[in-house]
XYZ file of C-alpha atoms in Angstrom:
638
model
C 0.000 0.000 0.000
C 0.828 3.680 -0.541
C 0.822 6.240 2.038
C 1.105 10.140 0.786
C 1.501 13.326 3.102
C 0.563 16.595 1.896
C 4.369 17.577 1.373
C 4.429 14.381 -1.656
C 0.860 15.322 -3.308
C 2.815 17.209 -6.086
C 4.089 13.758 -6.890
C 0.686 11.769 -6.671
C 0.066 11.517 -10.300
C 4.303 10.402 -11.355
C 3.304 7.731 -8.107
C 0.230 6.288 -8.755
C 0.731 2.648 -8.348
C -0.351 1.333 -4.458
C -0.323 -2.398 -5.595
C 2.856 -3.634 -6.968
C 3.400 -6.811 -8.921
C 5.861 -9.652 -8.881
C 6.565 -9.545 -12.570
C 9.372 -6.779 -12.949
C 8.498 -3.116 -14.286
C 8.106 -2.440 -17.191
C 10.980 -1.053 -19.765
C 10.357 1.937 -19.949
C 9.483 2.326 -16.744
C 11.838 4.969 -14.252
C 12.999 4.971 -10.769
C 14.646 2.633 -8.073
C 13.219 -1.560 -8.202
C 14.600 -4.256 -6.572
C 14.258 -7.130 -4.011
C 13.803 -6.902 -0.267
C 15.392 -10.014 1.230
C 16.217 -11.409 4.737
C 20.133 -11.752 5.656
C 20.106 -15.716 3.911
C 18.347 -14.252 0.758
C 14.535 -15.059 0.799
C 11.999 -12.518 -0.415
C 10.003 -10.105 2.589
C 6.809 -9.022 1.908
C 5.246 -6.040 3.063
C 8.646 -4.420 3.837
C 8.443 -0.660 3.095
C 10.170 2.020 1.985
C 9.641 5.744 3.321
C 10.613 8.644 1.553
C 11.723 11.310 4.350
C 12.459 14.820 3.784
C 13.480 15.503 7.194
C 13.834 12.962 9.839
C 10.270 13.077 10.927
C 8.142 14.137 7.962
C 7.762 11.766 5.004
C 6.716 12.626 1.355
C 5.751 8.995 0.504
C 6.123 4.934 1.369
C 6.180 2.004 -1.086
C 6.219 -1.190 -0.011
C 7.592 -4.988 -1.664
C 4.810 -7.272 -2.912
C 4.351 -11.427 -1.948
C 7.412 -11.536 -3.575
C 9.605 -9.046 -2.259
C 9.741 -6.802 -5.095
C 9.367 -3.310 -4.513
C 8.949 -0.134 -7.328
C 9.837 3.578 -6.438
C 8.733 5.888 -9.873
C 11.138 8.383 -10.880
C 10.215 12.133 -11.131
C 11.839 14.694 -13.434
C 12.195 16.630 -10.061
C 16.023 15.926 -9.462
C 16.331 18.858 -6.836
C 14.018 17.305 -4.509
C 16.318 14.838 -2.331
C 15.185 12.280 0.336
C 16.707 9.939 2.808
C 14.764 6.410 2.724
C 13.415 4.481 5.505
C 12.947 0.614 4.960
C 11.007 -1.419 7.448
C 9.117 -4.751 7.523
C 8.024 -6.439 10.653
C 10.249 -8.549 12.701
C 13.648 -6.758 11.110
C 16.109 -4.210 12.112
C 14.870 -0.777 11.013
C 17.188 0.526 8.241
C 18.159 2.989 6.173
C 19.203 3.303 3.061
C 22.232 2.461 2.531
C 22.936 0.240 5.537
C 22.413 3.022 7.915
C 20.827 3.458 11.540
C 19.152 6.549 11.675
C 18.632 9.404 9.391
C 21.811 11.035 10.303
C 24.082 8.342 8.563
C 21.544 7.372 5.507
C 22.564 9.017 1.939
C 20.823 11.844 0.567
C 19.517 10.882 -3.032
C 16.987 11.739 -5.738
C 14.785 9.623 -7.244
C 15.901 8.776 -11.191
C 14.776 10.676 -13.827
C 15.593 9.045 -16.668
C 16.524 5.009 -15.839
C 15.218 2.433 -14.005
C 17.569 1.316 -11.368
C 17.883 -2.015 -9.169
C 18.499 -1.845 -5.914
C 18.183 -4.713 -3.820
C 17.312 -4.282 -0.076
C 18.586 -6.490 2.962
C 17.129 -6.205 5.893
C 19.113 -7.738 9.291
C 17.031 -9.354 12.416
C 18.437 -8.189 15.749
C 19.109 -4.355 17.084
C 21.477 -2.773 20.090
C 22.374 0.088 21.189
C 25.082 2.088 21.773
C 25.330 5.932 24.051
C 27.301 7.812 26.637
C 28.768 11.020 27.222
C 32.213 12.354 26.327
C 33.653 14.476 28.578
C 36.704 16.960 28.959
C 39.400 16.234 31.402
C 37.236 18.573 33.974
C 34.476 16.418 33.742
C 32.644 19.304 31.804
C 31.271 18.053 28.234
C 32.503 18.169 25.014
C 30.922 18.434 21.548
C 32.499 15.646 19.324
C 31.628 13.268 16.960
C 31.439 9.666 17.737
C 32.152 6.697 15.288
C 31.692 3.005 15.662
C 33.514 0.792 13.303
C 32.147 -3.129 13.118
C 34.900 -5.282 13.468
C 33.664 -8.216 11.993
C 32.374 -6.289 9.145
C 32.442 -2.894 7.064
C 29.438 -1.062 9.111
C 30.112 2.374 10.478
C 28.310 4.918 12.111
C 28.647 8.532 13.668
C 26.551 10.571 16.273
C 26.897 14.422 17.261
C 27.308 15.012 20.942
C 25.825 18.230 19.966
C 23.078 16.930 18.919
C 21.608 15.674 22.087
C 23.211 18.364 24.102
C 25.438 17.636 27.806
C 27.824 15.291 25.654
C 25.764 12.758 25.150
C 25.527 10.342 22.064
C 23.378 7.590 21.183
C 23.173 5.655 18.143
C 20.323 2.542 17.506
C 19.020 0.468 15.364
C 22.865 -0.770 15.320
C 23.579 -5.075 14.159
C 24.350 -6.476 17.383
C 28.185 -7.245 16.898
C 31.545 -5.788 18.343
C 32.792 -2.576 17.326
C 35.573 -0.416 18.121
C 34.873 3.237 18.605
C 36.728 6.711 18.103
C 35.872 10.445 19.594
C 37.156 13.619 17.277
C 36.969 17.153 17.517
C 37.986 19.687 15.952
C 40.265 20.909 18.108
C 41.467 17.280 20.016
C 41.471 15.760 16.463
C 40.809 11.936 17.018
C 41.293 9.647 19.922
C 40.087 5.643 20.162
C 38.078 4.537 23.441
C 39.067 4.017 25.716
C 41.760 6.900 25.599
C 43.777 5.567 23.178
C 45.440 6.768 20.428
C 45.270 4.130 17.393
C 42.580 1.791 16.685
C 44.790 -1.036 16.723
C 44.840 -0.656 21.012
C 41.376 0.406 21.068
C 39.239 -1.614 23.185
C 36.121 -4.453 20.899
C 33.086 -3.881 22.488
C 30.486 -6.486 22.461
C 26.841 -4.975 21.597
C 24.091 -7.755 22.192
C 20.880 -8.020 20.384
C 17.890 -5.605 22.537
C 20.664 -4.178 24.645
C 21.990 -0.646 24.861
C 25.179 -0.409 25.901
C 26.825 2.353 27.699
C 30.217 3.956 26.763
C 31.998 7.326 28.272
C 34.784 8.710 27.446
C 37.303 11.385 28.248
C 39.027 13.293 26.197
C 43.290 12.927 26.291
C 44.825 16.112 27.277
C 46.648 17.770 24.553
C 50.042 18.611 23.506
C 51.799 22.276 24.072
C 54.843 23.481 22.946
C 57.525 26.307 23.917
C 59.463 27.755 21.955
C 62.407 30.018 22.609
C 63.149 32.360 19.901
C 66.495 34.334 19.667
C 68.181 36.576 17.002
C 70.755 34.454 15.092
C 73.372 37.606 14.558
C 73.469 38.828 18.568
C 71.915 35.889 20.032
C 69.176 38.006 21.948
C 65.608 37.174 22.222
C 63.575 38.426 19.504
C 60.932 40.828 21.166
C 57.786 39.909 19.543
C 58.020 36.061 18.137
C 55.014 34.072 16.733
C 54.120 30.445 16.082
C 51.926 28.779 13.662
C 51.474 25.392 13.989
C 49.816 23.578 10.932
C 47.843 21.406 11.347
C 48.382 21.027 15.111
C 46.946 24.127 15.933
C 45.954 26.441 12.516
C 46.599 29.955 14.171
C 49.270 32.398 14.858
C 50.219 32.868 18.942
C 52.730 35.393 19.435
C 54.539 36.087 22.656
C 57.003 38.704 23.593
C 61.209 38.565 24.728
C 61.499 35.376 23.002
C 59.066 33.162 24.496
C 56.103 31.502 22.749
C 54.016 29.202 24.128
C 51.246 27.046 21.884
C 49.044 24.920 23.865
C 45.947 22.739 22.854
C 48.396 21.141 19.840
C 47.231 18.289 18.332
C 49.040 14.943 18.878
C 51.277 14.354 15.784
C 54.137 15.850 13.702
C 53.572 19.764 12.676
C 55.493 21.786 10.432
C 56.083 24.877 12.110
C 56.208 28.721 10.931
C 58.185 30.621 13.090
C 57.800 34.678 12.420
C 59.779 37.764 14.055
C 57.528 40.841 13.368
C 58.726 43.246 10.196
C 62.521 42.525 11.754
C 62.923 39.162 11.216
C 62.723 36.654 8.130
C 60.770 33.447 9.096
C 63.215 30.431 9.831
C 63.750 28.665 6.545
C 63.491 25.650 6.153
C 60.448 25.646 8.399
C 61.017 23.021 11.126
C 59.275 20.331 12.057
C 58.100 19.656 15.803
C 56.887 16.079 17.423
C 54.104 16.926 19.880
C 52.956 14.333 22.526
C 49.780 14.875 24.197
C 50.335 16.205 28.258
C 53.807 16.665 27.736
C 55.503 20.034 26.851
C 57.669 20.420 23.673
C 60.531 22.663 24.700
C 62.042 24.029 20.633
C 64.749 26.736 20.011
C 64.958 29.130 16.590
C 66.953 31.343 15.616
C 65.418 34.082 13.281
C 67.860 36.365 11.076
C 67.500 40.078 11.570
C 66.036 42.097 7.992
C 65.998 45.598 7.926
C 63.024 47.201 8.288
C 61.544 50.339 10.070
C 58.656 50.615 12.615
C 56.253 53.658 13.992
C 52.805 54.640 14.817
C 50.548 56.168 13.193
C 47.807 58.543 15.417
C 44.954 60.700 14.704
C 46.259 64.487 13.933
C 43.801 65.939 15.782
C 42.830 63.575 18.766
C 46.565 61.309 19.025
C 44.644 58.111 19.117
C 46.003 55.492 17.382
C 44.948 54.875 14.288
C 43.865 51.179 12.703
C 44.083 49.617 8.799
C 46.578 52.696 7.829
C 48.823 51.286 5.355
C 51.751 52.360 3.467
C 53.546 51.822 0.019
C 57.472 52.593 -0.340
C 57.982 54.126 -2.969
C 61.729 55.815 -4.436
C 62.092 59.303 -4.779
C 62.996 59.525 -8.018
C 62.676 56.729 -10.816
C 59.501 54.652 -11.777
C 56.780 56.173 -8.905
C 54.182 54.026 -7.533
C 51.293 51.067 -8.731
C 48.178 51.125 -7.661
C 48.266 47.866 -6.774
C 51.572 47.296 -4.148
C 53.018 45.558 -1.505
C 51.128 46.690 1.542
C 51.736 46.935 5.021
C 49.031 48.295 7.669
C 48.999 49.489 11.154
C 46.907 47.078 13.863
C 44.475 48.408 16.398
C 47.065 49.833 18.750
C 48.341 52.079 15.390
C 51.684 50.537 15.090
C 52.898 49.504 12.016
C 56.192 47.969 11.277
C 57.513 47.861 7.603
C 60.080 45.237 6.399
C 62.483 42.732 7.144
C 64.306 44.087 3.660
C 67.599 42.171 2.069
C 70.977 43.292 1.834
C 70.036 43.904 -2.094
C 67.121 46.106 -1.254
C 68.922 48.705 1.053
C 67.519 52.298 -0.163
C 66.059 55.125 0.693
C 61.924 55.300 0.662
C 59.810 57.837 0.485
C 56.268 56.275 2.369
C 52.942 56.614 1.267
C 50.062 56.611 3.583
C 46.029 55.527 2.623
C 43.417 54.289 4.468
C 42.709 50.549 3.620
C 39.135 49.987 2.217
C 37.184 47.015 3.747
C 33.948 46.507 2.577
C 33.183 43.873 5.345
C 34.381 46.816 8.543
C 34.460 50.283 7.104
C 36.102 52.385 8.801
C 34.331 54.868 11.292
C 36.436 57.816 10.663
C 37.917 58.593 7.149
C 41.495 59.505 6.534
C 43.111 61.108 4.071
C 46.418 60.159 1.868
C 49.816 61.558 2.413
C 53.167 61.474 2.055
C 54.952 61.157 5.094
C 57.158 63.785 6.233
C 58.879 64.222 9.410
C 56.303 66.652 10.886
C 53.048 65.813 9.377
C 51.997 64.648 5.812
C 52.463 66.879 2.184
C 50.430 66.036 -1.058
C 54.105 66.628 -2.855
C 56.550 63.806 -2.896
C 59.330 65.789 -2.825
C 58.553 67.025 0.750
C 58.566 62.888 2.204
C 60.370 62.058 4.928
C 63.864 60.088 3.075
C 63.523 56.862 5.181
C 67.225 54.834 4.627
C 66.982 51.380 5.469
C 70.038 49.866 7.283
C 71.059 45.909 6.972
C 69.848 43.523 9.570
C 68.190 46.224 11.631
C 65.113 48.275 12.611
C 65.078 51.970 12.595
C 61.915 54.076 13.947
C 60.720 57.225 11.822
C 58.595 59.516 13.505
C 54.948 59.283 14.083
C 52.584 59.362 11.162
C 49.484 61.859 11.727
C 46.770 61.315 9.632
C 44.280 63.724 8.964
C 40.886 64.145 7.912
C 40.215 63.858 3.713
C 39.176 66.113 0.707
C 38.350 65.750 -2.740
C 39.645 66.954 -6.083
C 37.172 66.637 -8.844
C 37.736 67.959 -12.703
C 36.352 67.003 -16.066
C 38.911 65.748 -19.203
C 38.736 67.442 -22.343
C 40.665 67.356 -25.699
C 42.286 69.944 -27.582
C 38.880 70.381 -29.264
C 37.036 70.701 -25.600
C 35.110 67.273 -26.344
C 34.946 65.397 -23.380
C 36.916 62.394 -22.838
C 35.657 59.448 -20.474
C 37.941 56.259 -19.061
C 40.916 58.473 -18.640
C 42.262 57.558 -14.951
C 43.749 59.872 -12.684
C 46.529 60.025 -10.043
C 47.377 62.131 -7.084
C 51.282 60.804 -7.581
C 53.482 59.582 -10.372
C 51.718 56.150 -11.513
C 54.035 53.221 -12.681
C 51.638 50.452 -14.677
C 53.458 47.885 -14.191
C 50.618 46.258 -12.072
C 47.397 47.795 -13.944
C 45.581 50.986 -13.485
C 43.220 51.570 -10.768
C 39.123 51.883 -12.316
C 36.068 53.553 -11.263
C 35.711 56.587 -9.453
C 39.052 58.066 -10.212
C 38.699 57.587 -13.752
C 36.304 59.825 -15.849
C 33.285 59.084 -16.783
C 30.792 59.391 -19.674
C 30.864 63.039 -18.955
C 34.584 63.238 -18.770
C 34.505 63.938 -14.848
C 36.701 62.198 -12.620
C 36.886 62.169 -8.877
C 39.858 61.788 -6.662
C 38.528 60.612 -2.467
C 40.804 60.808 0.582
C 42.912 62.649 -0.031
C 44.748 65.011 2.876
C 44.868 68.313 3.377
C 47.798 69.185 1.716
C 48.716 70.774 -1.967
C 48.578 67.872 -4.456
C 49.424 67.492 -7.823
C 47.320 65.219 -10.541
C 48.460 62.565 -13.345
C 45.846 61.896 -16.258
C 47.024 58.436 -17.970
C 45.102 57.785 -20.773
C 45.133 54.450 -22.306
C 47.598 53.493 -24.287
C 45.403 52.905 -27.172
C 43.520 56.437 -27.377
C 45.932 58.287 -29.197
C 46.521 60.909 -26.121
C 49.479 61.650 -23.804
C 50.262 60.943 -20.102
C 50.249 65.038 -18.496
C 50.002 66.644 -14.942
C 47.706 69.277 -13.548
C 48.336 72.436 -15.806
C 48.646 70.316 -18.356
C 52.510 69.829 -18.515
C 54.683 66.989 -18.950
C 56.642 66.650 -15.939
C 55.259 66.330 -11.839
C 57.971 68.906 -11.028
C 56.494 71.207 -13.479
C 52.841 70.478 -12.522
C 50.003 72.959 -10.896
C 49.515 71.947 -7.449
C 46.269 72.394 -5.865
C 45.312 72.760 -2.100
C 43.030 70.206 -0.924
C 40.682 70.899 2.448
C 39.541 68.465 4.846
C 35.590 68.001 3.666
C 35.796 70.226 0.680
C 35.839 70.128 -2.777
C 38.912 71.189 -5.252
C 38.930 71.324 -9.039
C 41.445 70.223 -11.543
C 40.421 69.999 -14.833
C 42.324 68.589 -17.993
C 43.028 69.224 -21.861
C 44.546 66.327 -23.154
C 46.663 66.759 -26.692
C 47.849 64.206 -28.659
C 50.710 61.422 -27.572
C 54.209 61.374 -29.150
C 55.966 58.314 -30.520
C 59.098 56.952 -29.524
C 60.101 54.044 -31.825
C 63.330 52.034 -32.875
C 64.909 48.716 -32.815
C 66.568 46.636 -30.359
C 69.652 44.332 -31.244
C 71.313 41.870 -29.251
C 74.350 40.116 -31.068
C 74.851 37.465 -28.634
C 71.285 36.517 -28.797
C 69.184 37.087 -32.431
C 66.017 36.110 -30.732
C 66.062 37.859 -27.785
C 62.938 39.535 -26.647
C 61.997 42.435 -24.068
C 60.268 45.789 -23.408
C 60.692 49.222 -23.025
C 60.037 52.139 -20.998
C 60.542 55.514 -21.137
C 61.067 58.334 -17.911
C 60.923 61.929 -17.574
C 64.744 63.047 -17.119
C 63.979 65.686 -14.868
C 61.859 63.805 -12.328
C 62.316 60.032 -13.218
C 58.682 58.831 -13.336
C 57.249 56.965 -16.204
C 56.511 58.775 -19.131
C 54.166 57.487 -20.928
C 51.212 55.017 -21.139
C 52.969 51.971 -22.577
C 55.984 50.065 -22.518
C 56.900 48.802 -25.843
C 57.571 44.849 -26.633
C 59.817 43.088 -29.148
C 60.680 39.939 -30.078
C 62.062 38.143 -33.216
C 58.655 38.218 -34.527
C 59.129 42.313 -35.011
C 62.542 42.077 -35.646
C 63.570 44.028 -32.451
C 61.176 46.684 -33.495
C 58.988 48.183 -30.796
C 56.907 51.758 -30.280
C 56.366 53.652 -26.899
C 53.274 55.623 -27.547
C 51.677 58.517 -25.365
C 54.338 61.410 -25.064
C 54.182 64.864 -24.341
C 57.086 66.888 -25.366
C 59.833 66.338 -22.836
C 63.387 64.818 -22.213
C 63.223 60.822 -21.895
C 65.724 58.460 -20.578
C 65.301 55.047 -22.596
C 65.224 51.360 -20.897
C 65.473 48.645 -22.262
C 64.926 44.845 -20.842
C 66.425 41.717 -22.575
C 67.320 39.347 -19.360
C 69.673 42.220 -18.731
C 69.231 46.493 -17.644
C 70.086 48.511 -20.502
C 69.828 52.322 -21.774
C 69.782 54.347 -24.416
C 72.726 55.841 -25.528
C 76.434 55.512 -24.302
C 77.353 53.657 -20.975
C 76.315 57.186 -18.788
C 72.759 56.726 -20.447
C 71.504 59.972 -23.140
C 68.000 61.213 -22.790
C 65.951 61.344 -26.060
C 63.522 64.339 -27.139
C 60.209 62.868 -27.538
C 57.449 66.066 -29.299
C 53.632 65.942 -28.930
C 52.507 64.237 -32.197
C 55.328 63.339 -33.940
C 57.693 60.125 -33.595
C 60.945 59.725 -32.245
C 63.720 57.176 -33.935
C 66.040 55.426 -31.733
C 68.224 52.323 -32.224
C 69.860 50.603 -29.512
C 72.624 47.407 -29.033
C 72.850 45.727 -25.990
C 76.400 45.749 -26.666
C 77.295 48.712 -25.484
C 75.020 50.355 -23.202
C 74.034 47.459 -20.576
C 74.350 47.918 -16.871
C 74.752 51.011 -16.548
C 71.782 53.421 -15.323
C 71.798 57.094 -15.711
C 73.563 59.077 -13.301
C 72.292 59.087 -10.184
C 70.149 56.427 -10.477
C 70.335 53.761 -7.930
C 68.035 50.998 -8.879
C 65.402 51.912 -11.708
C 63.502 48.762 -12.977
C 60.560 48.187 -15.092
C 58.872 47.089 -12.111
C 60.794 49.254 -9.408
C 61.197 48.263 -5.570
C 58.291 48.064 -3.577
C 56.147 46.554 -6.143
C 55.617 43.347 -5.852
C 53.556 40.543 -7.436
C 51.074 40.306 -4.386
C 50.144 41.854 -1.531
C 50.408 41.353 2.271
C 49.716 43.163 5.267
C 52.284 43.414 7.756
C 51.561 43.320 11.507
């Protein structure tokens, strides 16, 4: 017979048949068929399938005929999923497949296309197994419990959480033996009674209509202390941290060298041992053997980076200031992404910048912006700056010169952040049109990790708007595309940021810059490399006066073009030429000539790596096509 619930009437028409037959269904026919037999094979009648939706409401039951053959029909509903109860008199209550309770059946829909056998066994005979897991306080613990058969492949879990106070219980179990295991999340697994393989794990003996009772207590885990010292003076490193993965996924610092993890898992971790901005993490990372109740005593010794550290306050109030982060950027050659290496201050406003190799000792000016988070917005809005040894400046040239030092950390003075303005403008073209998608900059931009979109870039209307920026006098970059024809300029439409208008911001008001773009100059030419016919590169231009990029592009050759290449996006200026194949090159002779690049007109240059590699203009420390402090992701230093 067929029994229907008002959750399954949608299906009452695809599940018409109550009586089933012994003669199998039809071809055509859809769904799940099959036998229902006793553990030594023979056919049960009147055994019946339910088809729950949750563990107490049920859409629909089917049940086997005289000879034990029972028919579920299919539906072209595939998102509707049950979990099915099969139960005949005098048998074990099951579910499907081989399951006690709804917790541990499989989830399925019902075919939509096929006809599928599935036989059915049901098993005579049902125990019991519950308790209550505990901590080593006595108070309880939410785990999952497993019992493994151990005469056969049956397992089964239960939630402590489930039934609240620790407790478990799973029935409808095969009476049997079975060995049993507690995990948690934190604990990981353990084998009752407190054991730690399944090998020494106690076979309990469950008999048919009994319940037996099993508690356990959780084993005490591992911890582990570790001693932390600088591997140049031998001193304790002032603020180390630990991860521990796997054993315990999460950072614990501790201060004067001392860092202690406890609540590790039982096992063998791979460690990450960290120093703050000072300190590169040990490498190799080592491993550590944790036992549980026993305390892992480990020593590392971290080597010393440079790097620099300070705070960074409110200008008006002195409170310190969270999710400020900075960019370090040179003062002269290649200017800034808009997508860099980050580093922020924490909630107590201190932010610590670094550890820095031997190779990368320089002087940095520092950029300061408010980090956006769309998931915690900040409360109070800040404003950009450069940093400067009294306050913040909208002009690079005013930053504070920070000089890192090898293998140690300096402190620059506090950074005061104030509250933000706006500068707002529309584009135009020689002709006054209006020009949108043309992005804007309140510094010199370096593409060499994409533009930045949206609001700072004009719009259909050519208007742009520049947010958060300080109170200070700031100059603005318009980079047109490559592609549009125009040239890179500055606020008074000039080529160079040294030349450029600079405009006073205020905090909560409005400023306007507005733009006439003209059209780009060319620089093109040919690169040859004698040792090397097929060598390919790039190239990119800078403003000899101030050193930042020049132009939108950076041109590419290969053998394909014959070394030929084109820098496009000029206004007329002075440009230093460099050139990239697996070496540094420049234009000219070994001190580097600039080139004279005119609005709308192109430029001829030819260049051999021959005689002009390694050698940057003068007074030029380290220019790159992707300078120092860009990097190919980001990170936020603590």
């Amino acid at each position: 017979m067929t029994r229907l619930r008002a959750a399954g009437a949608a299906l009452l028409a695809a599940l018409a048949t109550i009586s089933l037959s012994a003669t199998p269904a039809a071809a055509d026919a859809v769904g799940y068929t099959g036998l229902v037999t006793d553990a030594d094979g023979e056919p049960v009648a009147n055994a019946c399938l339910a088809l729950h939706t949750s563990p107490d409401e049920v859409a629909a039951e089917y049940c086997s005929d005289a000879q034990g053959r029972y028919t579920i029909p299919g539906t072209a509903d595939t998102t509707t999923t049950y979990k099915i109860r099969v139960h005949a008199d005098g048998f074990r209550t099951e579910w499907w497949y081989s399951a006690p309770d709804y917790l541990n059946a499989d989830r399925i829909s019902l075919p939509a296309y096929d006809l599928v056998e599935q036989n059915v066994r049901l098993g005579q005979g049902s125990a019991g197994i519950k308790g209550r897991i505990t901590d080593e306080t006595g108070a309880p613990v939410e785990a999952t419990v497993t019992i493994y058969g151990e005469d056969s492949n049956y397992e089964a879990i239960a939630y402590t959480w489930n039934l609240g106070d620790g407790r478990y219980q799973i029935d409808n179990v095969p009476p049997g033996r079975y060995r049993i295991s507690v995990y948690d999340n934190s604990r990981g697994y353990q084998w009752v009674p407190g054991q730690e393989t399944r090998d020494t794990a106690t076979v309990f003996e469950v008999a048919d209509g009994a319940t037996l009772t099993v508690d356990e207590q959780v084993l005490p885990l591992g911890e582990i202390e570790a001693r932390v010292t600088d591997s140049v003076t031998g001193k304790p490193v002032p603020r180390p941290c630990l991860y521990v993965m796997g054993g315990r996924d999460e950072f614990i610092c501790g201060t004067n060298g001392l860092v202690r993890v406890t609540d590790v898992r039982p096992g063998s971790w791979t460690t990450e041992v960290t120093g703050g901005a000072s300190y590169f993490p040990a490498d190799p990372q080592p491993t550590v053997d944790v036992r549980r109740g026993a305390v892992t005593e480990v020593s590392y010794a971290l080597r010393p980076g440079a790097a620099f550290t300070t705070t960074v306050r409110d200008a008006a109030t002195s409170a310190p200031v969270d999710g400020i982060c900075v960019h370090l950027v040179q003062p002269k050659w290649g200017g800034q992404s808009a997508h860099m290496w980050q580093y922020c201050s924490g909630a107590d406003g201190r932010l610590e910048v670094g550890p820095f190799e031997a190779d990368e000792l320089a002087t940095w000016n520092v950029y300061a912006y408010q980090a956006d988070n769309p998931y915690n917005p900040p409360v109070r809005r800040y404003g950009d700056q450069w940093v400067t040894a009294a306050g913040g400046s909208g002009d690079q040239r005013a930053a504070l010169a920070v000089t890192l030092q090898a293998a140690r950390t300096i402190t620059i003075p506090t950074i005061r952040m104030d509250q933000p303005g706006t500068i707002t403008g529309t584009v135009r073209n020689a002709a006054g049109e209006v020009v949108p998608g043309v992005c804007s900059y309140p510094y010199a931009f370096h593409p060499g990790q994409g533009a930045i979109f949206g609001k700072n870039c004009s719009d259909a209307s050519g208007r742009y708007t520049i947010n958060d920026l300080g109170p200070y006098r700031w100059p603005v970059e318009f980079a047109p595309n490559a592609n549009s024809g125009y040239a890179w300029q500055w606020s008074g439409n000039v080529a160079d940021r040294f030349a450029a208008t600079y405009t006073q911001v205020k905090s909560g008001g409005t400023a306007t810059v507005n733009a006439k773009l003209v059209a780009g100059g060319v620089l093109a030419g040919k690169v040859t490399d004698p040792a090397d016919p097929w060598a390919t590169g790039y190239v990119w231009t800078y403003n000899a006066r101030t050193g930042d990029i020049a132009s939108a592009s950076y041109g590419y050759f290969d053998s394909g073009s014959g070394g030929s290449f084109t820098v496009k996006g000029h206004r007329t200026q002075d440009v230093y030429v460099q050139y990239w194949v697996n070496k540094d090159c420049w234009y000219g002779s070994r001190q580097a000539q600039t080139v004279r690049v005119k609005v709308g007109a192109t430029t001829t240059v030819a260049m051999n790596t021959d005689s002009t590699c390694g050698a940057p203009p003068t007074g030029v420390a380290r220019a790159a096509a992707a300078p120092l402090g860009i990097r190919p992701d980001s990170r936020t230093g603590r």
